[in-house]
Amino acid sequence: MAFNNGVPATGSGLIASFGEMLIDFVPTVSGVSLAEAPGFLKAPGGAPANVAIAVARLGGKAAFVGKLGDDEFGHMLAGILKENGVRADGITFDQGARTALAFVTLRADGEREFMFYRNPSADMLLKPEELNLELIRSAKVFHYGSISLIVEPCRSAHLKAMEVAREAGCLLSYDPNLRLPLWPSADEARKQILSIWEKADLIKVSDVELEFLTGSDKIDDASALSLWHPNLKLLLVTLGEQGSRYYTKSFKGSVDAFHVNTVDTTGAGDSFVGALLSKIVDDQSILEDEPRLRDVLKFANACGAITTTQKGAIPALPKEEDALKIIEGA
């Protein structure tokens, strides 16, 4: 069913998002170092959680699967998921470890630098036997990142969840969401991110991640296609204000960005992914139909752009009508 500029309706199938949820402490002033920041605001985040809330905000069905600390921050985060209409029956709480924190500096251009507090944080301690397998099996799309691959036992839980999702016929969606400071080394990050590459049906990387994974400073088709694998249905490269590029077995192309007044890029990629998944969850044939895929990617670009116009990821995630408005105005 299509409406509004060819953008299909949001699907009703469940999108389960697996991984970390944490609190970003964002300086009250942009363009200063952590040491110079006069104060910080709490901003709930974590890419997989942002994706789940992005889906729900667009009217889709989302669940978050992960572990939080049994502390005030952990219960606050679980509350935020529920308030935003995300199913929380995939969440477990750890009595012994704290919810992860990150201090984020916003540079003058809206880009970010991170300092993490995770030693270890609750999300790293999720065990395979704590997974809600019934929830995962009921999903149509299973989405994940790579931060959950860094250490055991969370790594094993991640691999188990992927295997269960695959057996249940879920579409596997992967956004590596590179955070180099969290990995023991750049080589280890590259190796582990690529260790599950061939399991994914849909992969989204940023231009920075493309350079990191290929070792090339060229952001072109040849570089992107070096990451192609035979089971992949869609490879996406997001290029910030230059929009996004898409690659499938049969076609490739690019979709322009929407130009907005960027304040904070946090969550833009998660908003893009959530929008895309919410539009293909009920009809994966869109991935093989270029005109329809382009309409969905245009919508996803619009959602990503809107998310950069205010501070913090979750408050900035758009509703359907916000995105349609900027598409119509373009």
Coordinates of C-alpha atoms in Angstrom, one line a residue, residues 58-219:
L58 CA 7.0 6.2 12.9
G59 CA 4.1 4.0 14.0
G60 CA 6.0 0.7 13.7
K61 CA 6.3 -2.2 16.1
A62 CA 9.7 -2.4 17.9
A63 CA 11.3 -4.3 20.7
F64 CA 14.7 -3.8 22.4
V65 CA 16.8 -6.8 23.5
G66 CA 19.7 -6.0 25.9
K67 CA 20.8 -5.7 29.5
L68 CA 20.8 -2.6 31.7
G69 CA 22.1 -2.0 35.2
D70 CA 19.7 -2.6 38.0
D71 CA 20.2 1.1 39.0
E72 CA 18.3 4.4 38.6
F73 CA 19.7 5.0 35.1
G74 CA 18.9 1.5 33.9
H75 CA 15.3 1.8 35.1
M76 CA 15.1 5.3 33.6
L77 CA 16.2 3.9 30.2
A78 CA 13.7 1.0 30.4
G79 CA 11.0 3.6 31.2
I80 CA 12.0 5.7 28.2
L81 CA 11.6 2.7 25.9
K82 CA 8.2 1.9 27.3
E83 CA 7.1 5.6 27.1
N84 CA 8.1 5.6 23.4
G85 CA 6.0 2.4 22.7
V86 CA 9.0 0.0 22.5
R87 CA 8.4 -3.5 23.9
A88 CA 10.7 -4.0 26.9
D89 CA 10.2 -7.7 27.5
G90 CA 13.6 -8.4 25.9
I91 CA 15.4 -6.4 28.7
T92 CA 17.2 -8.0 31.6
F93 CA 18.8 -6.1 34.6
D94 CA 22.2 -6.9 36.1
Q95 CA 22.5 -6.5 39.9
G96 CA 26.3 -6.3 39.8
A97 CA 27.1 -3.9 37.0
R98 CA 26.1 -0.3 36.2
T99 CA 24.4 1.0 33.1
A100 CA 26.9 2.3 30.6
L101 CA 27.7 6.0 30.4
A102 CA 29.4 8.1 27.7
F103 CA 30.6 11.7 27.8
V104 CA 30.2 13.2 24.4
T105 CA 31.8 16.4 23.1
L106 CA 30.0 18.2 20.3
R107 CA 32.5 19.9 18.1
A108 CA 31.6 23.2 16.5
D109 CA 30.6 21.3 13.3
G110 CA 28.1 19.1 15.1
E111 CA 30.4 16.0 14.9
R112 CA 31.1 14.1 18.1
E113 CA 34.0 12.7 20.2
F114 CA 33.3 10.1 23.0
M115 CA 34.7 9.0 26.4
F116 CA 33.1 5.9 27.7
Y117 CA 32.5 4.5 31.2
R118 CA 32.1 0.7 30.8
N119 CA 34.2 -1.5 33.1
P120 CA 32.3 -3.6 32.6
S121 CA 28.8 -2.2 32.1
A122 CA 25.6 -4.2 32.3
D123 CA 25.1 -4.5 28.5
M124 CA 28.5 -6.3 28.2
L125 CA 27.3 -9.0 30.7
L126 CA 24.2 -10.3 28.8
K127 CA 24.4 -14.1 28.7
P128 CA 23.0 -16.3 25.9
E129 CA 20.6 -18.0 28.4
E130 CA 19.1 -14.6 29.4
L131 CA 17.8 -13.9 25.8
N132 CA 14.1 -13.8 25.3
L133 CA 14.2 -16.3 22.4
E134 CA 10.4 -16.2 21.9
L135 CA 10.5 -12.5 21.3
I136 CA 13.4 -12.8 18.8
R137 CA 11.6 -15.6 16.9
S138 CA 8.4 -13.5 16.7
A139 CA 10.3 -10.6 14.9
K140 CA 10.3 -10.1 11.1
V141 CA 13.5 -8.0 11.3
F142 CA 16.4 -8.5 13.7
H143 CA 18.7 -5.5 13.8
Y144 CA 22.1 -5.2 15.6
G145 CA 25.5 -3.4 15.7
S146 CA 29.0 -4.5 16.6
I147 CA 29.6 -3.1 20.1
S148 CA 27.9 -6.2 21.4
L149 CA 30.7 -8.3 19.8
I150 CA 33.6 -6.7 21.8
V151 CA 33.6 -8.9 24.9
E152 CA 32.1 -12.1 26.4
P153 CA 29.5 -13.1 27.5
C154 CA 27.7 -10.5 25.4
R155 CA 29.4 -11.6 22.2
S156 CA 28.0 -15.2 22.6
A157 CA 24.6 -13.8 23.3
H158 CA 24.8 -11.7 20.1
L159 CA 25.8 -14.7 18.0
K160 CA 23.1 -16.9 19.6
A161 CA 20.4 -14.2 19.0
M162 CA 21.5 -13.9 15.3
E163 CA 21.3 -17.7 14.9
V164 CA 17.8 -17.9 16.4
A165 CA 16.6 -15.0 14.3
R166 CA 18.1 -16.5 11.1
E167 CA 16.4 -19.9 11.8
A168 CA 13.1 -18.1 12.4
G169 CA 13.3 -16.4 9.0
C170 CA 14.0 -12.9 10.2
L171 CA 15.7 -10.4 7.9
L172 CA 19.1 -9.7 9.5
S173 CA 20.0 -6.0 9.5
Y174 CA 23.5 -4.8 10.5
D175 CA 24.8 -1.3 11.2
P176 CA 28.4 -1.8 12.6
N177 CA 28.2 1.6 14.3
L178 CA 32.0 1.8 14.8
R179 CA 33.1 3.2 18.1
L180 CA 36.9 2.7 18.0
P181 CA 37.7 3.8 21.6
L182 CA 35.7 0.7 22.9
W183 CA 37.8 -1.8 21.0
P184 CA 41.2 -3.1 22.1
S185 CA 42.7 -2.1 18.7
A186 CA 41.6 -0.9 15.3
D187 CA 42.7 -4.3 13.8
E188 CA 40.5 -6.2 16.3
A189 CA 37.6 -3.9 15.5
R190 CA 37.9 -4.5 11.8
K191 CA 38.3 -8.3 12.3
Q192 CA 35.3 -8.7 14.6
I193 CA 33.0 -6.4 12.6
L194 CA 33.8 -8.4 9.5
S195 CA 33.5 -11.8 11.3
I196 CA 29.7 -11.7 11.1
W197 CA 29.5 -9.7 7.8
E198 CA 28.3 -12.6 5.6
K199 CA 25.3 -13.4 7.9
A200 CA 23.5 -10.1 7.2
D201 CA 20.8 -9.5 4.6
L202 CA 21.0 -5.7 4.9
I203 CA 24.1 -3.7 5.9
K204 CA 24.4 0.0 6.4
V205 CA 27.8 1.7 6.8
S206 CA 28.7 5.4 7.0
D207 CA 31.4 6.9 4.8
V208 CA 33.8 6.8 7.7
E209 CA 33.1 3.1 8.4
L210 CA 33.5 2.4 4.7
E211 CA 37.0 3.9 4.7
F212 CA 37.9 2.0 8.0
L213 CA 36.7 -1.4 6.8
T214 CA 38.2 -1.2 3.3
G215 CA 41.4 0.6 4.2
S216 CA 40.8 2.9 1.2
D217 CA 40.3 6.6 1.4
K218 CA 38.0 6.4 -1.7
I219 CA 34.3 6.6 -1.2

